[in-house]
Amino acid sequence: AQQIDKINKKNAAIIAFNIFFGEAHDPDNDGRMANMMVAGKNVVLSNYLKQYIPPNSEPRYDYRYEYLTEPLVVLEKAALGVAPFPLPKTVSTVKQFWAYKNSAGEIPTFPVIVFQSYVLRQAYPEFLQLINHIAPDLVVNLPKQFAELSGHYQTQDITRQLRTVFAKKIDPGHFEDLLVSANFSQEKERMLRAWFALITSQDILYFNHYGKSGAIQTITFADAMTSLSFNPNVYDNKIVMIGYSDNIEPERNHGFYTDLADDPGEALSSTEIAATAVANLIDNSWLKILPLHQQLALVILWGLLLGVICRLLRYRYAVMLIFCLSAIYGGIAYYQFSRAALWIPLFIPLFAQTPSVLFLATCGHYLKNKKEQFNMFKAFTFYLPDDVVKNVVRKPEREAMDGFGELMQGVCLASDAGQYTTLSESMSPDELHVLMNQYYGVIFPHVAKTGGIISDVIGDAMLALWATPKIERTHRINACDAALSIKQSVADFNSAQPHYIRTRLGLHFGEMRLGNVGAADHYEYRAIGDIINTSTRIEGLNKFLGTDILASAPVIEGLDQFHTREMGIFILKGKTFPVKIYQLIGYSSRMDGRWLTLNRDFVKALRLFQGYQWVLALAAFEAIKKSYPNDGPTLFYINYLSTRINAIPKNLPKGQEARIEIGNIT
């Protein structure tokens, strides 16, 4: 009672007791306190909200109800308002407070009643003026003066009635228009706007803490009684809350933990918690959370924005823009938080969505680069062997290009498409391009299937290689297999399309250097050596002999699985040394008797030619022609001998077989 008297003499606005006066002790003192409360008409008390579970209720139904335990009747009637101060249960810290307790009949809580009392005391006439426009029926029942509120008509009654009226969703715009047109003072206008925000708020609100313990000015009860240790005007027009502090009776654990404590054991008193809630209501600064649908919309739109940015922009620019937008988003969130206490979702957009999108974008960029590298590698393998491409990728320097190469032993196959010149004259470049792609699509697979590589393609000509650093018999076998398969596939290709392309093949075995050839900014991967020139000359010999596949002796030597026919010894065009040439006909197991007879007779005639018995040789070839009129090699020798029958050297080279110098044939 003395404390109330002292505080009111210092012109306090509201005195709120966060203490439950539930037990009677001295009736005189209780009466004295009630009298002081009536005299001040500004004291708010707290009651106690208890939850009760019937002892016989079934656990699965969990019946429970809540009821209020009121303070002493004499004190309750003298108070301006009475309300409980329940706090939502949380894991460890205080984050929210009830504004209205629906489970107990939608009663306003202690901070709301303190704030409502403060507004009514400070701006009761202005309050009535506004309510008269919004709910005229309610104004009729309200006291005309604030001093008449306590007793029969307490603050909580007005609050509950107003809550019911505003549940009809009074238009905020209409209220704002009324407030502005009323032309109240700035302080009254701000106070009433905060009151309207509270009366239309949700039932549970988020604390906006002002700092650590003691952030709100606190005075000990003893100092307040003596008024010696603080400014005598400290109560002037203020809300004074009286209750237990965190350093009084610590064993009773009156404190609550918040996220602002440095020490895990540091707690705010329940009175400072209540004061924080009341101050939040006065400042209209409790944390406003966007409605769930707005939060979802914001999160979805943010995610879509990040996705569109990653989709439309290159990776580097997308990352830069996302970081910039995230900084802008954080700045806007900070501004809204500091100016309007509006909490915009931060964790999900900035610490979940953004890192996730950046991670996915990085993975996508990495996979895209890997795919592009793979596609590039795959594209290069269409032009170069795999090991060459890998070497270029690992060492793209010019030195690596110059130095890459190896001495190889193997077979070179040269091919040429007959009638190509004629076709190129009669067809458009596009048509010829399509035809040659189809043509090469027929022959290339046979090279790859047998382990060869395509070294060169120029127009209608192709060079294929089967080579390793060491001599291997399988290279010769594979090259012969490929040549026979190509011959058959080209025959099938010609029968399926109108343009006949005769393919001639030449094979030679020997040493070559396989590697990069070039300088400056251009290199090609190809084989260098006499084997290349010789194989192309052998391929060209097909034109004279009327054959399809010719091979040098080193290629077919010892390969009994292939049926061949010796063509003779030739000095190829532009060459100095003679080469023994064979016609590659097919597989020995598939030859019929007609081929064997031709081969036998042809070799006999060839031996006569090589022994310089050209008259007899001509007769022998003429005899073969009668049975095989279209045999190209036979016709070649007949034509050759007919024009040179008298050109036999007088001094025959000792031990040297007759040979044909192709360069002298026109």
XYZ file of C-alpha atoms in Angstrom:
666
model
C 0.000 0.000 0.000
C 2.826 2.376 0.846
C 4.569 1.528 -2.424
C 1.444 2.257 -4.423
C 1.078 5.564 -2.658
C 4.710 6.563 -3.265
C 4.630 5.592 -6.945
C 1.333 7.380 -7.619
C 2.670 10.512 -5.956
C 5.355 10.436 -8.671
C 2.639 10.519 -11.348
C 2.858 6.911 -12.593
C 0.452 5.983 -15.379
C -0.166 2.314 -14.509
C 1.052 0.076 -11.679
C 1.031 -3.616 -12.583
C 1.677 -6.327 -10.000
C 3.208 -9.493 -11.411
C 2.504 -11.009 -8.007
C -0.433 -13.213 -7.152
C -2.242 -12.005 -4.012
C -4.170 -15.197 -3.419
C -3.946 -15.599 0.354
C -5.414 -13.342 3.060
C -3.141 -12.432 5.973
C -3.959 -9.214 7.753
C -7.410 -7.841 6.844
C -6.369 -4.337 7.830
C -3.391 -4.335 5.526
C -5.408 -5.954 2.713
C -8.023 -3.246 3.141
C -5.366 -0.548 3.238
C -3.919 -1.807 -0.093
C -7.373 -1.977 -1.664
C -8.044 1.605 -0.609
C -4.814 2.765 -2.188
C -5.735 0.917 -5.403
C -9.181 2.548 -5.474
C -7.647 5.943 -4.862
C -5.141 5.557 -7.708
C -7.511 3.794 -10.139
C -4.466 2.574 -12.040
C -3.465 -0.791 -10.527
C -3.555 -4.026 -12.508
C -3.247 -7.366 -10.728
C -2.458 -10.819 -11.962
C -4.511 -13.914 -11.374
C -3.460 -17.497 -11.878
C -4.433 -19.774 -14.767
C -4.345 -23.424 -13.843
C -4.840 -26.525 -15.966
C -6.762 -29.411 -14.514
C -6.933 -33.030 -15.729
C -9.737 -35.127 -14.258
C -8.190 -38.079 -12.398
C -10.542 -40.657 -13.912
C -10.287 -39.537 -17.557
C -8.957 -42.018 -20.093
C -5.400 -41.207 -21.262
C -6.300 -41.606 -24.941
C -8.889 -38.815 -24.687
C -6.685 -36.535 -22.543
C -9.537 -34.452 -21.091
C -8.339 -31.223 -19.495
C -9.666 -27.781 -18.774
C -8.312 -24.467 -17.545
C -9.678 -22.250 -14.832
C -8.691 -18.957 -13.213
C -7.721 -18.558 -9.585
C -8.539 -14.982 -8.681
C -6.744 -12.791 -6.117
C -8.457 -11.699 -2.901
C -11.923 -10.377 -3.622
C -11.245 -7.073 -1.918
C -8.220 -6.538 -4.143
C -9.869 -7.823 -7.305
C -12.738 -5.335 -6.998
C -10.342 -2.471 -6.430
C -8.151 -3.298 -9.448
C -8.396 -1.619 -12.834
C -7.942 -5.028 -14.392
C -6.985 -8.610 -13.544
C -5.386 -11.120 -15.938
C -3.032 -14.125 -15.965
C 0.406 -14.240 -17.557
C 0.790 -17.703 -19.122
C 3.704 -18.386 -21.464
C 3.722 -20.951 -24.279
C 5.747 -24.033 -23.589
C 9.014 -24.082 -25.528
C 12.040 -26.339 -25.568
C 14.401 -24.108 -23.615
C 13.896 -20.412 -24.288
C 11.093 -17.855 -24.161
C 10.169 -16.769 -27.679
C 6.418 -16.064 -27.561
C 3.692 -14.839 -25.214
C -0.049 -15.203 -25.216
C -2.049 -12.091 -26.054
C -5.388 -13.900 -25.801
C -5.932 -17.326 -24.291
C -8.557 -19.077 -26.363
C -8.451 -22.276 -24.347
C -9.582 -20.305 -21.286
C -12.409 -18.441 -23.010
C -10.375 -16.017 -25.148
C -9.391 -14.001 -22.135
C -6.813 -11.206 -22.566
C -3.539 -11.859 -20.771
C -1.631 -9.737 -18.273
C 0.502 -7.758 -20.814
C -2.590 -6.973 -22.893
C -4.577 -5.722 -19.896
C -1.649 -3.585 -18.726
C -1.275 -2.094 -22.186
C -5.045 -1.633 -22.618
C -5.238 0.116 -19.254
C -2.368 2.363 -20.226
C -4.046 3.337 -23.512
C -7.379 3.998 -21.818
C -5.787 6.111 -19.098
C -3.740 8.120 -21.583
C -6.310 8.525 -24.335
C -9.755 7.604 -23.044
C -11.687 10.450 -24.753
C -9.955 9.742 -28.064
C -10.663 6.071 -27.576
C -14.382 6.680 -27.068
C -14.475 8.925 -30.144
C -13.072 6.162 -32.359
C -15.228 3.411 -30.867
C -18.306 5.573 -31.410
C -17.643 5.361 -35.157
C -16.824 1.652 -35.116
C -19.210 0.178 -32.494
C -21.708 2.804 -31.278
C -23.669 0.171 -29.315
C -20.605 -0.541 -27.220
C -20.008 3.133 -26.373
C -23.460 3.377 -24.788
C -22.415 0.889 -22.115
C -18.989 2.355 -21.459
C -18.306 4.815 -18.615
C -17.950 8.407 -19.696
C -14.824 8.889 -17.604
C -11.787 6.679 -17.183
C -12.052 6.953 -13.376
C -15.299 4.944 -13.497
C -13.692 1.861 -15.047
C -12.395 0.064 -11.973
C -14.723 -1.921 -9.815
C -17.844 -2.961 -11.739
C -16.405 -2.400 -15.200
C -12.805 -3.509 -15.469
C -10.384 -3.241 -18.378
C -10.579 -6.923 -19.283
C -14.314 -6.568 -19.919
C -13.765 -3.785 -22.453
C -10.966 -5.754 -24.087
C -13.073 -8.862 -24.547
C -15.992 -6.912 -25.985
C -13.737 -5.032 -28.389
C -12.134 -8.298 -29.438
C -15.575 -9.628 -30.296
C -16.427 -6.533 -32.329
C -13.137 -6.513 -34.211
C -13.458 -10.198 -34.950
C -15.852 -9.025 -37.677
C -12.730 -7.881 -39.539
C -12.918 -4.140 -39.296
C -11.203 -2.718 -42.350
C -7.728 -1.405 -41.333
C -8.004 1.229 -44.033
C -11.259 2.520 -42.531
C -9.681 2.676 -39.070
C -6.673 4.537 -40.460
C -8.963 7.065 -42.155
C -10.844 7.626 -38.883
C -7.582 8.053 -37.003
C -6.187 10.572 -39.458
C -9.431 12.561 -39.755
C -9.720 12.797 -35.948
C -6.617 14.992 -35.881
C -5.274 13.617 -32.590
C -1.826 14.454 -31.288
C 1.033 12.453 -32.709
C 1.554 10.573 -29.463
C -2.143 9.698 -29.116
C -2.311 8.663 -32.758
C 0.707 6.381 -32.380
C -0.738 4.850 -29.203
C -4.141 4.145 -30.752
C -2.547 2.674 -33.869
C -0.604 0.263 -31.660
C -3.800 -0.573 -29.803
C -5.601 -1.345 -33.079
C -2.721 -3.589 -34.161
C -3.012 -5.532 -30.923
C -6.796 -5.846 -30.912
C -6.658 -7.345 -34.423
C -3.564 -9.458 -33.841
C -3.165 -13.195 -33.490
C -3.587 -14.906 -30.150
C 0.120 -15.574 -29.712
C 2.876 -13.045 -30.402
C 6.661 -13.192 -30.675
C 8.857 -11.330 -28.192
C 11.144 -8.615 -29.499
C 13.688 -8.583 -26.676
C 15.431 -5.303 -25.931
C 18.634 -6.921 -24.756
C 20.074 -9.015 -21.970
C 18.922 -9.080 -18.367
C 18.430 -5.538 -17.026
C 17.843 -3.914 -20.427
C 14.596 -2.505 -19.032
C 15.264 -0.204 -16.102
C 14.871 -2.091 -12.828
C 14.676 -0.638 -9.299
C 14.795 -2.721 -6.148
C 11.810 -2.648 -3.849
C 13.899 -1.161 -1.021
C 15.197 1.666 -3.227
C 11.706 2.375 -4.446
C 10.541 2.752 -0.844
C 13.311 5.210 0.036
C 13.419 6.989 -3.356
C 17.014 7.905 -2.658
C 18.988 6.098 -5.389
C 17.175 7.095 -8.585
C 15.713 10.038 -10.432
C 12.521 11.161 -8.667
C 10.857 11.631 -12.074
C 11.512 8.044 -13.108
C 7.838 7.082 -12.672
C 6.408 10.085 -14.486
C 3.711 8.896 -16.891
C 5.247 5.380 -16.982
C 4.029 1.861 -16.480
C 5.553 0.497 -13.283
C 5.641 -3.274 -12.937
C 6.199 -4.831 -9.538
C 7.274 -8.425 -9.102
C 10.095 -10.855 -8.423
C 13.455 -10.211 -10.074
C 15.992 -12.814 -11.144
C 18.232 -12.244 -8.108
C 15.472 -12.596 -5.521
C 14.798 -16.106 -4.238
C 16.828 -17.840 -7.002
C 15.938 -21.201 -5.519
C 12.355 -20.677 -6.663
C 13.481 -20.326 -10.286
C 11.442 -17.237 -11.109
C 13.498 -16.568 -14.258
C 13.146 -17.509 -17.916
C 15.852 -18.164 -20.459
C 16.167 -16.233 -23.722
C 18.420 -16.411 -26.780
C 20.251 -13.258 -25.675
C 21.976 -14.730 -22.613
C 25.758 -15.170 -22.807
C 25.763 -17.483 -19.844
C 23.486 -20.546 -20.215
C 22.474 -20.051 -16.587
C 21.515 -16.390 -17.030
C 17.779 -15.784 -17.020
C 15.334 -12.902 -17.232
C 12.872 -12.503 -14.426
C 9.217 -13.117 -15.163
C 8.575 -9.450 -14.380
C 11.101 -8.277 -16.966
C 9.599 -10.766 -19.428
C 6.151 -9.251 -18.778
C 7.613 -5.738 -19.076
C 9.154 -6.718 -22.415
C 5.772 -7.907 -23.671
C 4.049 -4.683 -22.543
C 6.787 -2.535 -24.096
C 6.415 -4.484 -27.365
C 2.684 -3.718 -27.345
C 3.252 -0.003 -26.660
C 5.870 0.266 -29.419
C 3.895 -2.006 -31.740
C 7.239 -3.756 -32.073
C 6.508 -7.409 -31.348
C 7.873 -9.561 -34.127
C 5.352 -9.798 -36.938
C 5.477 -13.048 -38.824
C 4.132 -13.201 -42.352
C 1.058 -15.411 -42.710
C 1.869 -18.962 -43.697
C 0.520 -18.593 -47.229
C 2.648 -15.470 -47.747
C 5.712 -17.249 -46.402
C 5.091 -20.150 -48.769
C 4.553 -17.763 -51.677
C 7.764 -15.887 -50.849
C 9.773 -19.083 -50.569
C 8.339 -20.436 -53.830
C 8.918 -17.173 -55.700
C 12.476 -16.934 -54.363
C 13.158 -20.482 -55.453
C 11.666 -19.827 -58.893
C 13.740 -16.657 -59.241
C 16.940 -18.514 -58.411
C 15.989 -21.286 -60.809
C 15.250 -18.861 -63.651
C 18.551 -17.058 -63.061
C 20.486 -20.325 -63.209
C 18.533 -21.353 -66.280
C 18.994 -18.169 -68.298
C 22.455 -16.956 -67.303
C 25.880 -18.457 -67.575
C 27.147 -20.046 -64.392
C 29.552 -17.270 -63.384
C 27.038 -14.484 -63.927
C 24.268 -16.497 -62.280
C 26.364 -16.996 -59.129
C 27.269 -13.308 -58.985
C 23.646 -12.241 -59.419
C 22.426 -14.739 -56.808
C 24.927 -13.401 -54.261
C 23.856 -9.828 -55.043
C 20.156 -10.672 -54.754
C 20.784 -12.561 -51.510
C 22.536 -9.501 -50.077
C 19.619 -7.304 -51.200
C 17.143 -9.772 -49.707
C 19.055 -9.760 -46.411
C 19.170 -5.948 -46.452
C 15.424 -5.708 -47.016
C 14.799 -8.244 -44.260
C 17.016 -6.271 -41.871
C 15.309 -2.997 -42.773
C 11.839 -4.465 -42.246
C 12.936 -6.035 -38.990
C 14.474 -2.848 -37.605
C 11.767 -0.462 -38.836
C 8.554 -2.474 -38.631
C 9.556 -5.550 -36.542
C 8.521 -7.638 -39.545
C 10.280 -10.965 -39.690
C 10.733 -12.020 -43.304
C 11.765 -15.681 -43.743
C 15.558 -15.820 -43.768
C 16.718 -19.316 -42.977
C 14.926 -21.175 -45.764
C 15.584 -18.645 -48.568
C 19.163 -17.687 -47.647
C 20.492 -20.710 -45.783
C 18.542 -23.539 -47.404
C 17.291 -22.563 -50.863
C 20.206 -20.379 -51.956
C 22.972 -22.841 -50.962
C 20.915 -25.680 -52.444
C 20.424 -23.829 -55.719
C 24.095 -22.832 -55.811
C 25.079 -26.421 -55.060
C 22.782 -27.748 -57.780
C 23.950 -25.034 -60.171
C 27.567 -25.914 -59.405
C 26.850 -29.610 -59.892
C 24.962 -28.821 -63.087
C 27.814 -26.614 -64.289
C 30.301 -29.343 -63.445
C 28.233 -32.031 -65.160
C 27.658 -29.748 -68.134
C 31.380 -29.130 -68.433
C 32.047 -32.827 -68.068
C 29.449 -33.546 -70.729
C 30.935 -30.909 -73.010
C 34.394 -32.331 -72.402
C 33.079 -35.802 -73.113
C 31.311 -34.566 -76.243
C 34.476 -32.795 -77.320
C 36.513 -35.892 -76.597
C 33.971 -37.993 -78.464
C 33.988 -35.553 -81.357
C 37.793 -35.667 -81.546
C 37.720 -39.459 -81.543
C 35.849 -39.226 -84.832
C 38.994 -37.634 -86.217
C 41.763 -39.089 -84.036
C 42.441 -42.287 -82.063
C 41.468 -42.274 -78.387
C 45.038 -42.324 -77.068
C 45.943 -39.347 -79.223
C 42.992 -37.324 -77.948
C 43.854 -38.189 -74.342
C 47.444 -37.089 -74.895
C 46.344 -33.782 -76.426
C 43.946 -33.140 -73.531
C 46.616 -33.848 -70.923
C 49.390 -31.909 -72.676
C 47.994 -29.308 -75.028
C 51.294 -27.462 -75.282
C 52.947 -27.227 -78.660
C 55.926 -29.214 -77.380
C 53.625 -32.117 -76.626
C 52.132 -31.837 -80.099
C 55.551 -31.782 -81.730
C 56.879 -34.647 -79.681
C 53.914 -37.010 -79.840
C 54.617 -39.885 -82.179
C 55.984 -43.411 -82.209
C 57.709 -45.791 -84.586
C 55.209 -48.456 -85.573
C 55.101 -51.757 -87.408
C 51.927 -52.609 -89.260
C 49.706 -52.581 -92.314
C 48.454 -49.598 -94.269
C 45.295 -49.986 -96.326
C 44.615 -47.406 -99.033
C 41.226 -47.209 -100.689
C 39.893 -45.293 -103.653
C 36.375 -44.896 -105.004
C 36.082 -45.304 -108.745
C 33.895 -42.925 -110.728
C 34.280 -40.274 -108.042
C 35.376 -37.627 -110.508
C 32.427 -38.364 -112.750
C 30.031 -38.280 -109.819
C 31.422 -34.976 -108.573
C 30.752 -33.433 -111.958
C 27.203 -34.725 -112.227
C 26.046 -34.168 -108.628
C 25.674 -31.091 -106.457
C 28.078 -30.746 -103.508
C 25.258 -31.485 -101.043
C 24.207 -34.623 -102.895
C 27.800 -35.787 -103.218
C 28.336 -35.077 -99.509
C 25.385 -37.253 -98.547
C 26.468 -40.053 -100.875
C 30.054 -40.127 -99.606
C 28.939 -40.085 -95.983
C 26.745 -43.072 -96.700
C 29.623 -44.738 -98.522
C 32.082 -44.191 -95.678
C 29.419 -45.273 -93.234
C 29.616 -48.659 -94.970
C 33.394 -49.122 -94.921
C 34.541 -47.383 -91.710
C 32.914 -49.871 -89.294
C 34.951 -52.734 -90.785
C 38.172 -50.878 -89.994
C 37.102 -50.157 -86.410
C 35.750 -53.671 -85.893
C 39.107 -55.204 -86.775
C 41.101 -52.844 -84.544
C 42.259 -50.407 -87.203
C 42.206 -46.635 -87.209
C 41.297 -44.183 -89.946
C 44.353 -42.065 -90.581
C 43.239 -39.954 -93.541
C 40.161 -39.217 -95.610
C 40.526 -37.052 -98.690
C 37.533 -36.946 -100.989
C 37.119 -40.535 -102.181
C 40.371 -41.844 -100.690
C 40.934 -43.387 -97.284
C 43.986 -44.576 -95.370
C 43.533 -47.106 -92.573
C 46.227 -48.432 -90.247
C 46.784 -51.519 -88.109
C 49.979 -50.863 -86.190
C 51.819 -51.323 -82.907
C 55.423 -50.721 -81.857
C 56.160 -54.437 -82.293
C 55.457 -56.643 -85.288
C 52.250 -58.607 -84.826
C 50.845 -61.160 -87.233
C 47.284 -60.280 -86.233
C 47.592 -56.849 -87.880
C 47.994 -58.477 -91.301
C 45.103 -60.836 -90.655
C 42.848 -58.006 -89.456
C 43.739 -55.815 -92.418
C 42.911 -58.614 -94.866
C 39.645 -59.341 -93.037
C 38.727 -55.660 -93.224
C 39.555 -55.483 -96.946
C 37.353 -58.486 -97.803
C 34.496 -57.183 -95.610
C 34.719 -53.760 -97.235
C 34.545 -55.311 -100.698
C 31.384 -57.239 -99.819
C 29.720 -54.301 -98.046
C 30.415 -51.933 -100.935
C 28.895 -54.484 -103.319
C 25.748 -54.561 -101.179
C 25.767 -50.754 -100.994
C 25.999 -50.439 -104.778
C 23.072 -52.791 -105.279
C 20.906 -50.643 -102.986
C 21.481 -47.227 -104.594
C 21.693 -45.862 -108.148
C 25.300 -44.641 -108.112
C 27.854 -47.372 -108.687
C 31.060 -46.819 -106.732
C 33.787 -49.342 -107.371
C 36.218 -49.502 -104.486
C 39.863 -50.448 -105.003
C 42.060 -51.397 -102.073
C 45.827 -51.661 -101.660
C 47.660 -53.109 -98.671
C 51.299 -52.911 -97.689
C 53.211 -53.925 -94.579
C 56.201 -52.157 -93.118
C 57.602 -49.552 -90.747
C 55.996 -46.145 -90.187
C 56.039 -43.277 -87.752
C 52.595 -42.522 -86.406
C 52.080 -39.150 -84.755
C 51.368 -35.446 -85.063
C 52.529 -33.729 -88.202
C 52.394 -29.968 -88.591
C 53.652 -26.671 -87.294
C 52.512 -23.326 -85.916
C 48.789 -23.581 -85.185
C 47.837 -26.607 -87.250
C 48.611 -30.283 -86.745
C 47.328 -33.513 -88.221
C 47.639 -37.026 -86.954
C 48.964 -39.326 -89.646
C 51.518 -41.935 -90.565
C 54.810 -41.021 -92.213
C 56.913 -43.485 -94.175
C 57.346 -45.355 -97.429
C 54.575 -47.755 -96.464
C 51.994 -45.014 -97.050
C 53.168 -44.174 -100.547
C 53.588 -47.819 -101.467
C 50.079 -48.785 -100.332
C 48.547 -45.965 -102.396
C 50.585 -47.069 -105.430
C 49.432 -50.649 -104.908
C 45.849 -49.385 -104.707
C 46.398 -47.548 -108.013
C 47.713 -50.741 -109.639
C 44.162 -52.128 -109.416
C 43.232 -49.857 -112.331
C 45.748 -51.584 -114.604
C 45.045 -55.131 -113.457
C 41.259 -54.791 -113.246
C 41.258 -56.059 -109.651
C 39.671 -54.863 -106.403
C 42.170 -55.815 -103.688
C 45.926 -56.002 -104.088
C 48.465 -56.649 -101.360
C 52.228 -56.791 -101.205
C 53.996 -60.019 -100.397
C 54.894 -58.944 -96.823
C 51.170 -58.602 -96.083
C 49.939 -62.053 -97.141
C 53.079 -64.047 -96.447
C 52.210 -67.058 -94.294
C 48.470 -66.286 -94.159
C 47.162 -69.572 -95.527
C 43.568 -68.802 -94.517
C 43.314 -66.311 -97.369
C 43.133 -67.278 -101.036
C 45.486 -65.108 -103.106
C 46.835 -65.004 -106.657
C 50.299 -63.808 -107.486
C 50.197 -60.852 -109.860
C 53.900 -60.507 -110.533
C 56.712 -58.164 -109.669
C 56.143 -54.451 -110.242
C 58.141 -51.287 -109.964
C 55.369 -48.976 -108.905
C 55.042 -45.478 -110.255
C 57.566 -43.143 -108.695
C 59.288 -46.024 -106.892
C 62.732 -47.572 -107.370
C 62.524 -50.970 -105.737
C 60.284 -53.751 -107.080
C 57.371 -55.154 -105.075
C 55.791 -58.566 -105.456
C 52.032 -58.116 -105.659
C 49.233 -60.541 -104.876
C 45.519 -60.350 -105.514
C 43.505 -60.948 -102.326
C 40.496 -62.957 -103.482
C 38.822 -64.408 -100.392
C 39.019 -67.060 -97.728
C 40.658 -70.370 -98.683
C 37.830 -72.368 -97.171
C 35.289 -70.732 -99.479
C 37.078 -71.032 -102.844
C 35.463 -73.189 -105.562
C 37.287 -75.263 -108.177
C 36.956 -72.631 -110.903
C 39.057 -70.156 -108.900
C 41.625 -72.818 -108.129
C 41.939 -73.738 -111.820
C 42.336 -70.101 -112.823
C 44.949 -69.569 -110.146
C 46.943 -72.622 -111.253
C 46.901 -71.694 -114.950
C 47.659 -68.041 -114.258
C 50.710 -68.849 -112.133
C 52.075 -71.100 -114.924
C 51.696 -68.323 -117.475
C 53.219 -65.811 -115.008
C 56.277 -68.035 -114.536
C 56.813 -68.102 -118.313
C 56.623 -64.309 -118.323
C 59.024 -63.968 -115.429
C 61.440 -66.373 -117.240
C 61.345 -64.094 -120.260
C 59.545 -66.738 -122.355
C 57.137 -64.105 -123.469
C 55.887 -65.817 -126.643
C 54.910 -68.856 -124.657
C 53.575 -66.664 -121.893
C 51.370 -64.753 -124.327
C 49.996 -68.016 -125.676
C 49.322 -69.211 -122.145
C 47.484 -66.016 -121.243
C 45.494 -66.238 -124.480
C 44.456 -69.762 -123.517
C 43.281 -68.531 -120.101
C 41.269 -65.759 -121.753
C 39.205 -68.325 -123.615
C 37.951 -69.769 -120.327
C 37.997 -66.506 -118.368
C 37.365 -63.719 -120.857
C 36.786 -61.056 -118.156
C 39.735 -61.774 -115.910
C 41.485 -58.414 -115.521
C 45.056 -59.616 -114.751
C 44.980 -61.965 -117.759
C 43.839 -59.161 -120.058
C 46.563 -56.887 -118.619
C 49.341 -59.343 -119.429
C 47.973 -60.050 -122.898
C 47.909 -56.333 -123.626
C 51.359 -55.822 -122.094
C 52.976 -58.703 -124.008
C 51.246 -57.830 -127.280
C 52.873 -54.409 -127.359
C 56.260 -55.518 -126.008
C 56.777 -59.020 -127.434
C 59.886 -57.880 -129.240
C 61.259 -55.849 -126.341
C 62.867 -58.743 -124.493
C 66.289 -57.669 -123.289
C 69.138 -59.337 -125.254
C 71.272 -59.622 -122.154
C 68.930 -61.101 -119.590
C 69.708 -60.120 -116.026
C 71.170 -63.143 -114.308
C 68.763 -64.626 -111.790
C 66.347 -61.715 -112.110
C 62.723 -62.388 -112.878
C 60.909 -60.233 -115.376
C 59.195 -57.268 -113.769
C 56.888 -54.545 -114.963
C 57.631 -50.870 -114.475
C 54.267 -49.209 -114.092
C 55.673 -45.752 -114.778
C 56.336 -46.762 -118.354
C 52.760 -47.849 -118.974
C 50.404 -45.217 -120.383
